[in-house]
Amino acid sequence: MPGLILALALAAQASAAAAATPPAQVHQYRGLMISPDGARIAAIESDDPFTSEADPHPTVVVRNRADGAILAKFDPCGTCFYADAAWSPDGKALAFVSSHRKARTATLQVVRDGKAVTVLDFPGLVETPRWSPDGQTLAVLVTDKPRKISGATQAGAPIVGEIGGATDEARIAILPAPIDGKTGGALKVLSPADTYIYEYDWTPDGKGFVATEAKGDGDNNWWIAKLAAVGVDGSFRVIADPHVQMKWPKASPDGRTVTFIGGLHSDFGPTGGDLWTAPFAGGAATDRTPNYKGSLTSLAWRGKTLYATAIEGDRNAVLTVDPASGETRTLLSGPVTMSAGEGKVSLSADGKLMAGVSEDFTTPPHIGAGPVASPHQITHDNDALTAQVTAKSITWKNEGFNVQGWLTGPLNPVPGKKYPMIVLVHGGPSSAVQPTYMWKGTTNDLVQHGFYVFQANPRGSFGQGEAFTRANVKDFGGGDLRDILAGVDAVEKVAPVDDKRLGVYGHSYGGYMTMWTVTHSNRFKAGVAGAGIADWVSYYGENGINQWIVPFFGTTAYKDPAAYDKFSPIRYIQNAKTPTFIYVGERDVECPADQSLQFHAGLDAVGVPNSLVIYAGEGHGIRDAEHKEDLKRRILGWFDHYLGQP
């Protein structure tokens, strides 16, 4: 049906002319870091225009922490992108990475005395610079001559030639810091050549690092990573193998303990779990917060105090955690999204001051800074911008679980009018919808087009504790779908939603959930499945990261194919009646295009209207500006046709 969907897309484009006028641009702050003394803030800043889907060119900006005044700007490469700002321990220098994305090369820049100097020019990827405790050495993660940008969500390398050869490995490397007029020195690679380092941190004595690592394919093996110690002398040993996914490894101030966030994760990026500890000397790891009713998202030691951030229901929080007792104490909490470079907030060396970027669905991003318990807004670049949508946290109970979700809708709904609603299922499944300023992107496009959009955080999500996150193990599409449907019922009690005009849409695990939903429910009149999974058995053998699946199914697809078949939408294709638009990236490593082809063929076989688009060269996310605009038109056109233009 390619002709139909193109016609629908043109109709959607025409109707968009009546939508609310969006901001011309939004000023963005990324990778924010407060200086050790708390006096200054560095961030990667850019003006993100509404008219372009391409990433805007950024600038490294240093501001006064007290009032947000700009003290300096650095832009050493007009065609590069910057990331990973890191202050030296004395606050006199600032390191950051400058990368050429297409060439997959990078430099390490260090600002001292008001000038940015290149201290490392590397033929590959450079990430996560970290200063040694004495400020004499810089450490980085380097990937030499990579075949692709690191991460399973990036477009995969072409699958040609002999399969199963060399893999890219991110390794810890060090070089002398540029001090006393020196510009650095030779790079020394420390970690083994066959080992991928995911995250790392210096030990307090400066003699080495704690790290999460795995042998072989870095994209696939994070789910079986181990905790390790790497010495500046090149030594390497495993500290612990806790059999949970690990994030934020940090050595305690006395160097005797390693703290990390551990829990069930479906992706490397989103973080949520409990506080775990392991002895640095080696031994068993222990969950210190097994009963915590939230999900920790980052860790930072300041002196003898361990700080953390967390998702707690519909709120983000800053708290302290006692690594011995697991007791938590909340310092700051609100229904906002917080972000920074080293965690969700950045803390001064004494832990008394913080800085971070804050936003929600109706409030654009700004930097807040000050005492940890009472930061205040210090930037005003986006003060003139207004809310583009309405937003409401929805809570409900289902089958003994407390469940939460977000409802966004038009700013000025017509009294007495019923509106169509799109149920947007998040990816993961180990993730959570967080409130970020809505002004462009698919969710905002749907609202401006006249749809309500409901985004649930059902069982399997972060925010309600590890037991809640694990509640969809061996139950994909079961309890989480029932939670979502109960959430739709809760929404219809408080919002003017027409139950006869419901659509379902998702990407990645959300794409799977769309495929599952349209083969298990007739409540929705239209579906959009992005990068979905139709057949878990074939998926296991063809995707690039099949290690993620085993903790959820308890076995491999080869040992127990029936366990995987049970949750495969293609096995229930005869039940499908919902018209479904399907899309995927040609070089998607996480959810290969074959899965979408299978579902497209299945819908064709049972006579259900559908359309499939495979975007050339794309990975797990659709990134090309033209492709993103095309996808927007097609999604709006599909829902317009089957739900009626709002």
PDB file of N, CA and C in Angstrom, residues 31-33 42-44 60 83-87 94-97 129 341-342:
ATOM      1  N   GLY A  31      26.044  17.559  29.067  1.00  0.00           N
ATOM      2  CA  GLY A  31      27.336  17.218  29.652  1.00  0.00           C
ATOM      3  C   GLY A  31      27.812  18.169  30.721  1.00  0.00           C
ATOM      4  N   LEU A  32      26.906  18.720  31.493  1.00  0.00           N
ATOM      5  CA  LEU A  32      27.235  19.767  32.460  1.00  0.00           C
ATOM      6  C   LEU A  32      28.098  19.223  33.597  1.00  0.00           C
ATOM      7  N   MET A  33      29.128  20.019  33.977  1.00  0.00           N
ATOM      8  CA  MET A  33      29.997  19.668  35.101  1.00  0.00           C
ATOM      9  C   MET A  33      30.311  20.903  35.928  1.00  0.00           C
ATOM     10  N   ALA A  42      30.753  24.106  33.520  1.00  0.00           N
ATOM     11  CA  ALA A  42      31.036  23.903  32.099  1.00  0.00           C
ATOM     12  C   ALA A  42      29.933  23.046  31.501  1.00  0.00           C
ATOM     13  N   ALA A  43      29.506  23.378  30.290  1.00  0.00           N
ATOM     14  CA  ALA A  43      28.470  22.592  29.607  1.00  0.00           C
ATOM     15  C   ALA A  43      28.684  22.682  28.102  1.00  0.00           C
ATOM     16  N   ILE A  44      28.198  21.674  27.408  1.00  0.00           N
ATOM     17  CA  ILE A  44      28.190  21.681  25.939  1.00  0.00           C
ATOM     18  C   ILE A  44      26.855  22.283  25.531  1.00  0.00           C
ATOM     19  N   VAL A  60      31.544  24.763  23.810  1.00  0.00           N
ATOM     20  CA  VAL A  60      31.824  24.515  25.223  1.00  0.00           C
ATOM     21  C   VAL A  60      31.757  25.859  25.946  1.00  0.00           C
ATOM     22  N   ALA A  83      31.959  16.604  23.687  1.00  0.00           N
ATOM     23  CA  ALA A  83      31.323  15.801  24.735  1.00  0.00           C
ATOM     24  C   ALA A  83      32.294  15.615  25.883  1.00  0.00           C
ATOM     25  N   ASP A  84      31.754  15.130  27.008  1.00  0.00           N
ATOM     26  CA  ASP A  84      32.544  14.609  28.126  1.00  0.00           C
ATOM     27  C   ASP A  84      33.476  15.643  28.751  1.00  0.00           C
ATOM     28  N   ALA A  85      32.935  16.792  29.120  1.00  0.00           N
ATOM     29  CA  ALA A  85      33.742  17.783  29.826  1.00  0.00           C
ATOM     30  C   ALA A  85      34.146  17.245  31.198  1.00  0.00           C
ATOM     31  N   ALA A  86      35.388  17.544  31.614  1.00  0.00           N
ATOM     32  CA  ALA A  86      35.887  17.050  32.904  1.00  0.00           C
ATOM     33  C   ALA A  86      36.869  18.064  33.477  1.00  0.00           C
ATOM     34  N   TRP A  87      36.593  18.546  34.690  1.00  0.00           N
ATOM     35  CA  TRP A  87      37.475  19.484  35.378  1.00  0.00           C
ATOM     36  C   TRP A  87      38.639  18.734  36.031  1.00  0.00           C
ATOM     37  N   LEU A  94      40.281  22.209  32.106  1.00  0.00           N
ATOM     38  CA  LEU A  94      39.043  21.546  31.680  1.00  0.00           C
ATOM     39  C   LEU A  94      39.343  20.713  30.447  1.00  0.00           C
ATOM     40  N   ALA A  95      39.072  19.430  30.502  1.00  0.00           N
ATOM     41  CA  ALA A  95      39.256  18.548  29.354  1.00  0.00           C
ATOM     42  C   ALA A  95      37.912  18.266  28.703  1.00  0.00           C
ATOM     43  N   PHE A  96      37.916  18.091  27.384  1.00  0.00           N
ATOM     44  CA  PHE A  96      36.719  17.642  26.676  1.00  0.00           C
ATOM     45  C   PHE A  96      37.125  16.968  25.379  1.00  0.00           C
ATOM     46  N   VAL A  97      36.217  16.157  24.842  1.00  0.00           N
ATOM     47  CA  VAL A  97      36.471  15.409  23.611  1.00  0.00           C
ATOM     48  C   VAL A  97      35.866  16.154  22.429  1.00  0.00           C
ATOM     49  N   PRO A 129      37.034  11.259  29.389  1.00  0.00           N
ATOM     50  CA  PRO A 129      38.290  11.639  30.041  1.00  0.00           C
ATOM     51  C   PRO A 129      38.108  11.783  31.548  1.00  0.00           C
ATOM     52  N   GLY A 341      26.637  15.886  33.291  1.00  0.00           N
ATOM     53  CA  GLY A 341      27.632  15.075  32.612  1.00  0.00           C
ATOM     54  C   GLY A 341      28.010  13.840  33.393  1.00  0.00           C
ATOM     55  N   GLU A 342      28.290  13.991  34.683  1.00  0.00           N
ATOM     56  CA  GLU A 342      28.669  12.874  35.530  1.00  0.00           C
ATOM     57  C   GLU A 342      27.492  12.530  36.424  1.00  0.00           C
TER      58      GLU A 342
END
